[in-house]
Tab-separated table of C-alpha atoms in Angstrom:
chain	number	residue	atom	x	y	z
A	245	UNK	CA	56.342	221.161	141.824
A	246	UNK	CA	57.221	224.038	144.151
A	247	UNK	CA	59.916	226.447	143.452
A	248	UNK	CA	61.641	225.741	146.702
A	249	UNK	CA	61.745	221.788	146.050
A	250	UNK	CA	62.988	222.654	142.258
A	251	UNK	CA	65.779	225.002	143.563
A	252	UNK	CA	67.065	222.253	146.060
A	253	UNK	CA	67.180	219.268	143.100
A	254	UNK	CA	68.914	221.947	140.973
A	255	UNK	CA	71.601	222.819	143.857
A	256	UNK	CA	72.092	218.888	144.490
A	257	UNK	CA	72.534	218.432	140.648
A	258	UNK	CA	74.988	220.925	140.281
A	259	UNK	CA	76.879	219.585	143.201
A	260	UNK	CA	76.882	215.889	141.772
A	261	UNK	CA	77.749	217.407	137.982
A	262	UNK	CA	80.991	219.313	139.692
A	263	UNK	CA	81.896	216.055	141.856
A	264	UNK	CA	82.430	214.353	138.547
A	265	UNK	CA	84.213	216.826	137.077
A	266	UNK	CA	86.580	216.746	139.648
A	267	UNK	CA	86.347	212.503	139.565
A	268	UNK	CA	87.296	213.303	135.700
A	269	UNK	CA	90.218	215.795	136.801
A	270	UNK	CA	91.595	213.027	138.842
A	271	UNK	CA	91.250	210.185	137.057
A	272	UNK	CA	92.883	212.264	133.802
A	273	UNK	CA	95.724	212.944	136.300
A	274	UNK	CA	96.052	208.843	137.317
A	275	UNK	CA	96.552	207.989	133.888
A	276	UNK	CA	99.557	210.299	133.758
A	277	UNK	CA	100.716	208.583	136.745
A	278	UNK	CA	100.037	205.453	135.729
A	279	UNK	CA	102.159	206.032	132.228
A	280	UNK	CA	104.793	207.212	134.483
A	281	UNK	CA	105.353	204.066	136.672
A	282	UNK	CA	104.787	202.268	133.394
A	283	UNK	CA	108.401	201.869	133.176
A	284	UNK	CA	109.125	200.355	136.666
A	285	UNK	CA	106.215	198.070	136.678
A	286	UNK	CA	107.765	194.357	136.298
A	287	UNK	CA	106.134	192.285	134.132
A	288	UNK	CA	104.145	189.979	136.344
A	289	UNK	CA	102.363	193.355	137.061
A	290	UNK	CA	102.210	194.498	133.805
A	291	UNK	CA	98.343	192.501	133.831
A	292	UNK	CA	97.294	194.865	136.336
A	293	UNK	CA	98.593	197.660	135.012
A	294	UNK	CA	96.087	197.274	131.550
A	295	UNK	CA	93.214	196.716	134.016
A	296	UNK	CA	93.854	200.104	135.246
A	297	UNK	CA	94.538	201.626	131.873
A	298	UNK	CA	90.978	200.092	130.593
A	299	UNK	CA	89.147	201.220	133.726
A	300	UNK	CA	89.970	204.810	133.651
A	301	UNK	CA	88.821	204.712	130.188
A	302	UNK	CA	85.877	203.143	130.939
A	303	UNK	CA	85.257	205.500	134.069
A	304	UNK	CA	85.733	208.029	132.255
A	305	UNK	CA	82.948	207.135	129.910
A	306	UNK	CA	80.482	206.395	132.666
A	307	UNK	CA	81.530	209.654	134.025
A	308	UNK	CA	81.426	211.313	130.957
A	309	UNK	CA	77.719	209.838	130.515
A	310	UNK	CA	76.575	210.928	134.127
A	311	UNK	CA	77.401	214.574	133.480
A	312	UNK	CA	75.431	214.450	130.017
A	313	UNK	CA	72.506	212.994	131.552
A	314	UNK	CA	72.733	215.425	134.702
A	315	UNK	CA	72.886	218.676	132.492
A	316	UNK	CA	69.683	217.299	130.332
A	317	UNK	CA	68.126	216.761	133.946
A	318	UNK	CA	69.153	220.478	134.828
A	319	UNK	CA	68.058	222.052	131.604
A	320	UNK	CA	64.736	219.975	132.042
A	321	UNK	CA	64.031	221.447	135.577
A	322	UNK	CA	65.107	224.950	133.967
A	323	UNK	CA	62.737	224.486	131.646
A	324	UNK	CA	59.621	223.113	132.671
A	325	UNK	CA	59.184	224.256	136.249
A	326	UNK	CA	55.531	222.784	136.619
A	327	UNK	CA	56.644	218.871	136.158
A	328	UNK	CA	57.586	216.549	138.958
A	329	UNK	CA	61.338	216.135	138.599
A	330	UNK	CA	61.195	213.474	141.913
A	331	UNK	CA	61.072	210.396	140.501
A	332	UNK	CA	64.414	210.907	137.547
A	333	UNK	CA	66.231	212.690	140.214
A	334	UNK	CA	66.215	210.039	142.626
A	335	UNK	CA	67.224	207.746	139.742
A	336	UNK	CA	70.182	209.797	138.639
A	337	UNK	CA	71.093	209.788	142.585
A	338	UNK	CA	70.930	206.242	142.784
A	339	UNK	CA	73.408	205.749	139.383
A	340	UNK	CA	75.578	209.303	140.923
A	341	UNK	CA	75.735	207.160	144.193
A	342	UNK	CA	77.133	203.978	142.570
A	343	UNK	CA	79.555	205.241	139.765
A	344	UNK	CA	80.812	207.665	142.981
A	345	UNK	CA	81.411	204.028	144.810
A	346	UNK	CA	83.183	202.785	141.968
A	347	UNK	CA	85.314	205.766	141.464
A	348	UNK	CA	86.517	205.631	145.031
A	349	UNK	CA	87.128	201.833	144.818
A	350	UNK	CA	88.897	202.308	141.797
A	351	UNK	CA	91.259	205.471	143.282
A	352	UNK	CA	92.021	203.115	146.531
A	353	UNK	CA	92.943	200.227	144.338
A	354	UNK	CA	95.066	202.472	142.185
A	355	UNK	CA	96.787	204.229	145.341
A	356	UNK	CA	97.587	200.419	146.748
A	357	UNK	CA	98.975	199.382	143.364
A	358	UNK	CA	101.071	202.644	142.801
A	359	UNK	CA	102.784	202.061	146.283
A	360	UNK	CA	103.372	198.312	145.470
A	361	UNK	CA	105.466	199.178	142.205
A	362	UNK	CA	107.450	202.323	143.594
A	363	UNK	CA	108.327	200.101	146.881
């Protein structure tokens, strides 16, 4: 694999690996939030509330997961400069793409719920 081609899947990799540390910032920050409206959410909403609770765990596992599998990817293209990274990059992508889609659906949901309960 050329340098050049190597040097632009490392850049992109880096890029996704510090997205979801931010994602993880965030969602670490939510869950503060979310223990804070704990108090003035009524009970009928209190459902909702646990779904929230369980998905930032959850997210935070997937993101956790993406970030492990990113850095082996990394340390891979470090490493052997001579394979043809293509093919697992374009996979990671494709699962960076769609936990990235579920992040954001989950932060809009959140954001919509959090206004409901402090309104």
């Amino acid at each position: 694999m050329v340098q050049e081609e190597i040097s632009e899947l490392l850049s992109e990799s880096h890029a996704w690996k510090d997205s979801l540390k931010n994602y993880r910032e965030s969602f670490i920050q939510s869950q503060k939030r979310l223990l804070e409206i704990a108090a003035d959410v009524p009970k009928e909403a209190l459902s909702e509330l646990e779904r929230f609770q369980n998905q930032f765990y959850i997210q935070l596992l997937n993101i956790h997961d993406a970030r492990r599998n990113l850095k082996k990817h990394i340390h891979n293209m470090n490493v052997s400069e001579d394979a043809d990274f293509t093919e697992a990059h374009q996979e990671l992508k494709q699962a960076y793409q769609a936990l990235e889609g579920t992040i954001k659906e989950l932060n809009t949901e959140f954001e919509e719920f959090s206004k409901h309960v402090k309104s």
